[in-house]
CSV table of C-alpha atoms in Angstrom, one decimal:
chain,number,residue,atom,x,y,z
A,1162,UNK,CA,-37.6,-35.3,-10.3
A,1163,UNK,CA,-37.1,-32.3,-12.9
A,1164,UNK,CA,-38.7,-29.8,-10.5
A,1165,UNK,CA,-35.9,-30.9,-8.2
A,1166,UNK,CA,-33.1,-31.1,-10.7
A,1167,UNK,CA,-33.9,-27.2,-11.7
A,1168,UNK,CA,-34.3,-26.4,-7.9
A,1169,UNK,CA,-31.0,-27.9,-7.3
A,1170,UNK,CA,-29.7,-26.4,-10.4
A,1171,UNK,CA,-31.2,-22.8,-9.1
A,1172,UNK,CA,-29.2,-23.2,-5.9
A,1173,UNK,CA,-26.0,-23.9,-7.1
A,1174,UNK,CA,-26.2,-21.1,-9.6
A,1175,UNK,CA,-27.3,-18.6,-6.6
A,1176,UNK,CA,-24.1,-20.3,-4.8
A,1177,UNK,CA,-21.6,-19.5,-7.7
A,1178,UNK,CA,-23.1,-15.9,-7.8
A,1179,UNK,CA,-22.7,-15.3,-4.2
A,1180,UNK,CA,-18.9,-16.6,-4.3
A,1181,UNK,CA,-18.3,-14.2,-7.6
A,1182,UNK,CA,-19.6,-11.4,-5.8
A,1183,UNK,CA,-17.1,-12.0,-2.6
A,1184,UNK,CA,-14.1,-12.0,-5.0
A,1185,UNK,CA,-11.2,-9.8,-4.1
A,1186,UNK,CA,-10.2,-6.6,-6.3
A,1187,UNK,CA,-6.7,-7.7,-7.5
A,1188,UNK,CA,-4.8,-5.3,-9.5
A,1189,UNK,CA,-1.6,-6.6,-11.8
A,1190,UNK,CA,1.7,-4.2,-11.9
A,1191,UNK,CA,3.4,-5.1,-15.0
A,1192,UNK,CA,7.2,-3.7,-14.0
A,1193,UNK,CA,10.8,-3.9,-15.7
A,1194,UNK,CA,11.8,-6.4,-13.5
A,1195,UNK,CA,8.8,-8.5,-13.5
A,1196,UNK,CA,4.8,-8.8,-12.7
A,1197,UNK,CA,3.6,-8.1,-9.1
A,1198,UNK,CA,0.0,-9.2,-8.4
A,1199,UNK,CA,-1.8,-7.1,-5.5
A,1200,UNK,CA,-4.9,-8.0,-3.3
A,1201,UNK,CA,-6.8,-4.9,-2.2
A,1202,UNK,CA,-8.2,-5.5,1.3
A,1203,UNK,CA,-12.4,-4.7,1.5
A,1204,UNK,CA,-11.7,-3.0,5.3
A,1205,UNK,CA,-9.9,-0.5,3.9
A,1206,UNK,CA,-12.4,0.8,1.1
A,1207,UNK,CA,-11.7,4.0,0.6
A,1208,UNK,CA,-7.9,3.6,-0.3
A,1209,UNK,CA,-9.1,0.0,-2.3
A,1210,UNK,CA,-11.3,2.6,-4.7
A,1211,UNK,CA,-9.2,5.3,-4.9
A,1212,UNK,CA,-6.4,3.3,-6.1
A,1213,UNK,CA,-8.9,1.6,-8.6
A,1214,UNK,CA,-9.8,4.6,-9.8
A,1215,UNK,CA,-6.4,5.4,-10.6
A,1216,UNK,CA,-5.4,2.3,-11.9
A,1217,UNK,CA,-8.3,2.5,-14.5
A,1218,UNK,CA,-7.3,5.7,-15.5
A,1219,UNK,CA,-3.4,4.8,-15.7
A,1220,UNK,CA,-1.9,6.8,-14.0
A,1221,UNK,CA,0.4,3.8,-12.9
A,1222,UNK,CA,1.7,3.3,-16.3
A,1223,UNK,CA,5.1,4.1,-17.1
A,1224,UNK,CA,5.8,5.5,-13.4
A,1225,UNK,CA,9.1,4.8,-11.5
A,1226,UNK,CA,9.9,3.0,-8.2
A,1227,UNK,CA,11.3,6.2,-7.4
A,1228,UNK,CA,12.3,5.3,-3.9
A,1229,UNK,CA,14.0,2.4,-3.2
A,1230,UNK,CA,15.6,1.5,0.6
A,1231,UNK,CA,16.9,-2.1,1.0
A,1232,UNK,CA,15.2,-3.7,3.5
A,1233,UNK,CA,13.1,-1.4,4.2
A,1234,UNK,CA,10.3,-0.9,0.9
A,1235,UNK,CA,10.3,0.2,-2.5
A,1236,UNK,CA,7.8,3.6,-2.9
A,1237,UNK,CA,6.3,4.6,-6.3
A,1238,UNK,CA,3.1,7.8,-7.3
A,1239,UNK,CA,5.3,10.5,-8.4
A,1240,UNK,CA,3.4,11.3,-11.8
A,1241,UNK,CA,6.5,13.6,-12.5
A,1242,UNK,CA,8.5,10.2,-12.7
A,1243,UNK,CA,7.0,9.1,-15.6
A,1244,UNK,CA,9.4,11.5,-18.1
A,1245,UNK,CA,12.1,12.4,-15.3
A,1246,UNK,CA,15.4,12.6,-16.7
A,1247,UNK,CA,18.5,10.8,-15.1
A,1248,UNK,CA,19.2,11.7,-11.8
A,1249,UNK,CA,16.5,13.9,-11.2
A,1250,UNK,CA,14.9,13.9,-7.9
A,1251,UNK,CA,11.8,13.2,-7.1
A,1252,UNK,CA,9.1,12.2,-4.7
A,1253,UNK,CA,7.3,15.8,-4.7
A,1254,UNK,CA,4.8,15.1,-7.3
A,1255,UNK,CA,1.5,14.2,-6.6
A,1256,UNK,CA,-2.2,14.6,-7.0
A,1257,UNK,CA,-4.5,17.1,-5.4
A,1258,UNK,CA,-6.4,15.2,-3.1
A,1259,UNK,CA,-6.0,13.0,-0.3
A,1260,UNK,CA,-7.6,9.9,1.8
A,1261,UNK,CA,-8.8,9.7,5.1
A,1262,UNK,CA,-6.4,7.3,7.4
A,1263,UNK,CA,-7.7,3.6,7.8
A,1264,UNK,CA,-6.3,1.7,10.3
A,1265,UNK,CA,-7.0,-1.7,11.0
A,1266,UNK,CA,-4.5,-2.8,13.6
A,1267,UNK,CA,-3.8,-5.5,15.0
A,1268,UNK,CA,-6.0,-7.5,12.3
A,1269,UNK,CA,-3.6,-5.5,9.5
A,1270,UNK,CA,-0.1,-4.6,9.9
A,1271,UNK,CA,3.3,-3.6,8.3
A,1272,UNK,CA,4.5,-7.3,7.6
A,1273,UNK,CA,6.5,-8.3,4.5
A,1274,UNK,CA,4.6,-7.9,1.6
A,1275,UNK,CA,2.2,-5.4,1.9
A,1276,UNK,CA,0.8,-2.5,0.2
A,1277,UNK,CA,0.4,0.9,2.2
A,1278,UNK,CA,0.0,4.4,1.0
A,1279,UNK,CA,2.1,7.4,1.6
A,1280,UNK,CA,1.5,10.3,3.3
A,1281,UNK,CA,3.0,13.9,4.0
A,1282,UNK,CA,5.5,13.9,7.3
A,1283,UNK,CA,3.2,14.8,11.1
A,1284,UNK,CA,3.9,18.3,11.2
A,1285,UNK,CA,2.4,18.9,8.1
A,1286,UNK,CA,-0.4,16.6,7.9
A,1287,UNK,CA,-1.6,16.3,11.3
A,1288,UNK,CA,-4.5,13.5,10.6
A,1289,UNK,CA,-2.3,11.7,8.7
A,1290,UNK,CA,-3.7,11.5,5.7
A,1291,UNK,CA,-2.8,9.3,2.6
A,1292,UNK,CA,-1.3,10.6,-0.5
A,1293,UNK,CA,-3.3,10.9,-3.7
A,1294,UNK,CA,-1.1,8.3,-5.7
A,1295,UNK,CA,2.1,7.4,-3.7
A,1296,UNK,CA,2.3,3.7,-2.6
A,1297,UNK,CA,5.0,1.3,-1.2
A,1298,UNK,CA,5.0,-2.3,-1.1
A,1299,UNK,CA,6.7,-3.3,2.5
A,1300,UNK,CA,9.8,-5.3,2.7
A,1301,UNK,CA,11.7,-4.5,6.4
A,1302,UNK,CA,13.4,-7.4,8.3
A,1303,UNK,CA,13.3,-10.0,10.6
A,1304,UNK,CA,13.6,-8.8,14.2
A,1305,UNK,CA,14.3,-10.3,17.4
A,1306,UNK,CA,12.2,-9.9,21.0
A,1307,UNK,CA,13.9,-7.6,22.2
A,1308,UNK,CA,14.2,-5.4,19.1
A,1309,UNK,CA,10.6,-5.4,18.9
A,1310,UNK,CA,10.4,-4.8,22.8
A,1311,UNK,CA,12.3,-1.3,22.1
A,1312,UNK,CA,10.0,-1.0,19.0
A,1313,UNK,CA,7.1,-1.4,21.3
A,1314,UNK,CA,8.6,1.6,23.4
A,1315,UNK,CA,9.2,3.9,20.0
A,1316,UNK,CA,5.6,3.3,19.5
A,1317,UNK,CA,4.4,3.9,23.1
A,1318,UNK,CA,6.2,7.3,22.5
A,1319,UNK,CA,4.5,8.2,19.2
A,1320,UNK,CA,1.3,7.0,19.8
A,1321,UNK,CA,0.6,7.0,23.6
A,1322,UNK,CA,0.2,3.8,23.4
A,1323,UNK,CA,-2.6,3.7,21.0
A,1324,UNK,CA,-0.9,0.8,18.9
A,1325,UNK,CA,0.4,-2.4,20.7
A,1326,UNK,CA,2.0,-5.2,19.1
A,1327,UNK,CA,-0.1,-8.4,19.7
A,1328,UNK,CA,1.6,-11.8,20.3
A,1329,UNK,CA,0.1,-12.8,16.8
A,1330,UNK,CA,2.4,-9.0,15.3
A,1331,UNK,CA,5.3,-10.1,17.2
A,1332,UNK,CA,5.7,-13.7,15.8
A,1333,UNK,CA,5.2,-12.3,12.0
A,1334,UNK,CA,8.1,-10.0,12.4
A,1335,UNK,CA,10.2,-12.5,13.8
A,1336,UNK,CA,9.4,-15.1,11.0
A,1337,UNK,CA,8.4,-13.3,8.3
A,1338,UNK,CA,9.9,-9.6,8.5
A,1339,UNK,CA,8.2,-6.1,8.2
A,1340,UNK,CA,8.3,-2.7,9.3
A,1341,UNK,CA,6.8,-2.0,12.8
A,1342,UNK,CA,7.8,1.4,13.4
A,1343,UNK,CA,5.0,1.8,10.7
A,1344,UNK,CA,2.4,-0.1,12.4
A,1345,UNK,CA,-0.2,3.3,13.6
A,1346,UNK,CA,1.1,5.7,11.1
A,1347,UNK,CA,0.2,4.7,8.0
A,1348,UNK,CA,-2.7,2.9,5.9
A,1349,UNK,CA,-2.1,-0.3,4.9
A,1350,UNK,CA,-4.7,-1.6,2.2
A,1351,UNK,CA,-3.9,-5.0,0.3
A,1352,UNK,CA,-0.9,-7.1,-0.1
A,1353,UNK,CA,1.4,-8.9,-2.5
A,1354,UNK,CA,-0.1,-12.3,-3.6
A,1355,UNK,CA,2.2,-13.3,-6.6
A,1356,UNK,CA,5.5,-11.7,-6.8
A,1357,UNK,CA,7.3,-11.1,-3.9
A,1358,UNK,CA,10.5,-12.1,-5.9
A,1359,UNK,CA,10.2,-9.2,-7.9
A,1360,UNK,CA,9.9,-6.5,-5.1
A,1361,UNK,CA,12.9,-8.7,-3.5
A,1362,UNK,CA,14.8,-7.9,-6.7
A,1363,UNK,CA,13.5,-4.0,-6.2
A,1364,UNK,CA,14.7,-3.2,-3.3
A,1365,UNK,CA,18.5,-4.7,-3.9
A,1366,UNK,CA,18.8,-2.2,-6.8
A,1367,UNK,CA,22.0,0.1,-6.4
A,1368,UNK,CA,20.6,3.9,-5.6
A,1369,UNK,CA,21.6,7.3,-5.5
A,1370,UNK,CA,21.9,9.9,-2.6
A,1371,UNK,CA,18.3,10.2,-2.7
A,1372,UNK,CA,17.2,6.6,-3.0
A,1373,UNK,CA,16.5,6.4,-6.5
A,1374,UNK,CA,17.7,4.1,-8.4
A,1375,UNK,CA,20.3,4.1,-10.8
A,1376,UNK,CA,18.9,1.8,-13.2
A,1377,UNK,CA,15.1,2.8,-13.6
A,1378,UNK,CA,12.7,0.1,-12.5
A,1379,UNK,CA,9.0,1.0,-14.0
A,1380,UNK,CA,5.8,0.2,-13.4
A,1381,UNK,CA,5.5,-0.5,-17.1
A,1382,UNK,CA,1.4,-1.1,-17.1
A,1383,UNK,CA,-1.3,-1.9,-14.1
A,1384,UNK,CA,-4.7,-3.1,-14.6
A,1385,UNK,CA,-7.4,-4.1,-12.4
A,1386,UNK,CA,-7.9,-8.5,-13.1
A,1387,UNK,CA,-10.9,-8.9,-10.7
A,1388,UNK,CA,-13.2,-6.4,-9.1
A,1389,UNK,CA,-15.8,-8.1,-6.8
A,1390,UNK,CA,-19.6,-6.5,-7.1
A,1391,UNK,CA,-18.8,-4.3,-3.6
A,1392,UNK,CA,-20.9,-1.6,-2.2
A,1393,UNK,CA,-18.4,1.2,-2.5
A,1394,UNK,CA,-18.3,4.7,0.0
A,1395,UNK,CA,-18.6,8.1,-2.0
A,1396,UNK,CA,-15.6,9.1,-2.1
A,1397,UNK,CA,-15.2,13.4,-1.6
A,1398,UNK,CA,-11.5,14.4,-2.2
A,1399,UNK,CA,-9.5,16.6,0.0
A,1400,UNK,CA,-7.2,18.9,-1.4
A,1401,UNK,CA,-4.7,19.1,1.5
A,1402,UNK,CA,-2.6,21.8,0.5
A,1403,UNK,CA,-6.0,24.0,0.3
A,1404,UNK,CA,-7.4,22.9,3.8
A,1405,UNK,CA,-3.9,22.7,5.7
A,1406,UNK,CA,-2.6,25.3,4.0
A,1407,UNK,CA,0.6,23.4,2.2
A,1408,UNK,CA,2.2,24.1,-0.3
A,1409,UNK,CA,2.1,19.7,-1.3
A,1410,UNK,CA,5.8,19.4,-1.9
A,1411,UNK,CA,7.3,17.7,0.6
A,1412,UNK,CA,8.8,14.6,0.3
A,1413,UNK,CA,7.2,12.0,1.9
A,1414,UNK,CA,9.5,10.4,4.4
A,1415,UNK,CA,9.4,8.0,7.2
């Protein structure tokens, strides 16, 4: 009866461990306008370490939402932000690397909520690769059938029809909202699980000409609260401007 008890005890030890080790790497934003808490997806491993690895060294804290766009998404990377005076633009700093594109569709996509990286604009960043630092957390709309039906033709044209919008796509952007026009472009890599009300708040913020805000909304501290025991890809950094020949300031549009 004991051998069984510390059999039994064995096993749901083992259990505990294997459940610890599938945890999810969640990272905290502390902001000016409240906490977000992010999940980092596992599929997308080489943008789920690389922001890690910034987060650890913090080059999140004291940054700016420096581009916000109601219903659309509120950006944030620019390590220039961090001392920028009133009024002064940004969105040209960055950091001298950048990350393969990893696209998941139709299992991931640009619905409310989400967190995606950055990039440089098509014509200079052919493969589309992410940014270094810059991140936005997906807000969008809500959008009807046939609005998505004329999104599915944008996309069509962009991609040659590469990325379709599932039935399972179309019902979350007529529910829940998001940015489709997105959907094939750009990495998305975790999403918001605690504090959607604060990007809400975010993205209603008055802005300037160049979609900063007039009051400064700050990522004020971020910190990595769980990290599961993953077997990570060696990252090797590219410096973009030194492969494509760029000169890494342009702003990052979309």
């Amino acid at each position: 009866m004991k051998k069984l008890f510390v059999i039994l005890c064995m096993a749901l030890s083992m259990t505990a461990y294997a459940q610890d080790k599938q945890k999810p790497t969640e990272v905290m934003l502390e902001t000016t306008a409240g906490n977000i808490r992010l999940r980092l997806y596992d599929s997308t491993p080489l943008h789920r370490d690389n922001f890690v690895k910034l987060v650890n060294l913090h080059v999140y804290d004291s940054l700016l939402f420096h581009r916000v766009i109601k219903d659309f998404m509120i950006q944030c990377g620019d390590p220039k932000s961090k001392n920028a005076l009133p009024g002064q633009f940004l969105g040209e700093g960055d950091l001298d690397w950048t990350v393969e594109q990893e696209l998941r569709l139709p299992q991931i996509f640009h619905r409310r909520g989400v967190l995606a990286a950055a990039r440089e604009p098509d014509d200079a960043n052919p493969y589309r690769e992410s940014s270094a630092c810059h991140f936005y957390l997906a807000w969008g709309k809500k959008f009807t059938d046939e609005e998505l039906d004329k999104m599915q033709q944008r996309l069509d044209t962009l991609y040659g029809y590469r990325v379709k919008l599932t039935p399972e796509m179309r019902e979350t952007y007529k529910t829940v909202g998001g940015i489709p026009h997105l959907d094939g472009g750009y990495t998305v890599f975790g999403e918001i699980v605690e504090g959607l009300d604060v990007v809400d708040k975010i993205q209603q913020t008055a802005t300037d000409k160049n979609d900063r805000p007039l009051e400064d909304q700050r990522i004020l501290k971020a910190y990595v609260i769980t990290t599961g025991d993953k077997t990570s890809p060696k990252i090797t950094p590219k410096p973009a401007a030194k492969r494509q020949g760029l000169s890494n300031r342009q702003t990052r549009r979309r």
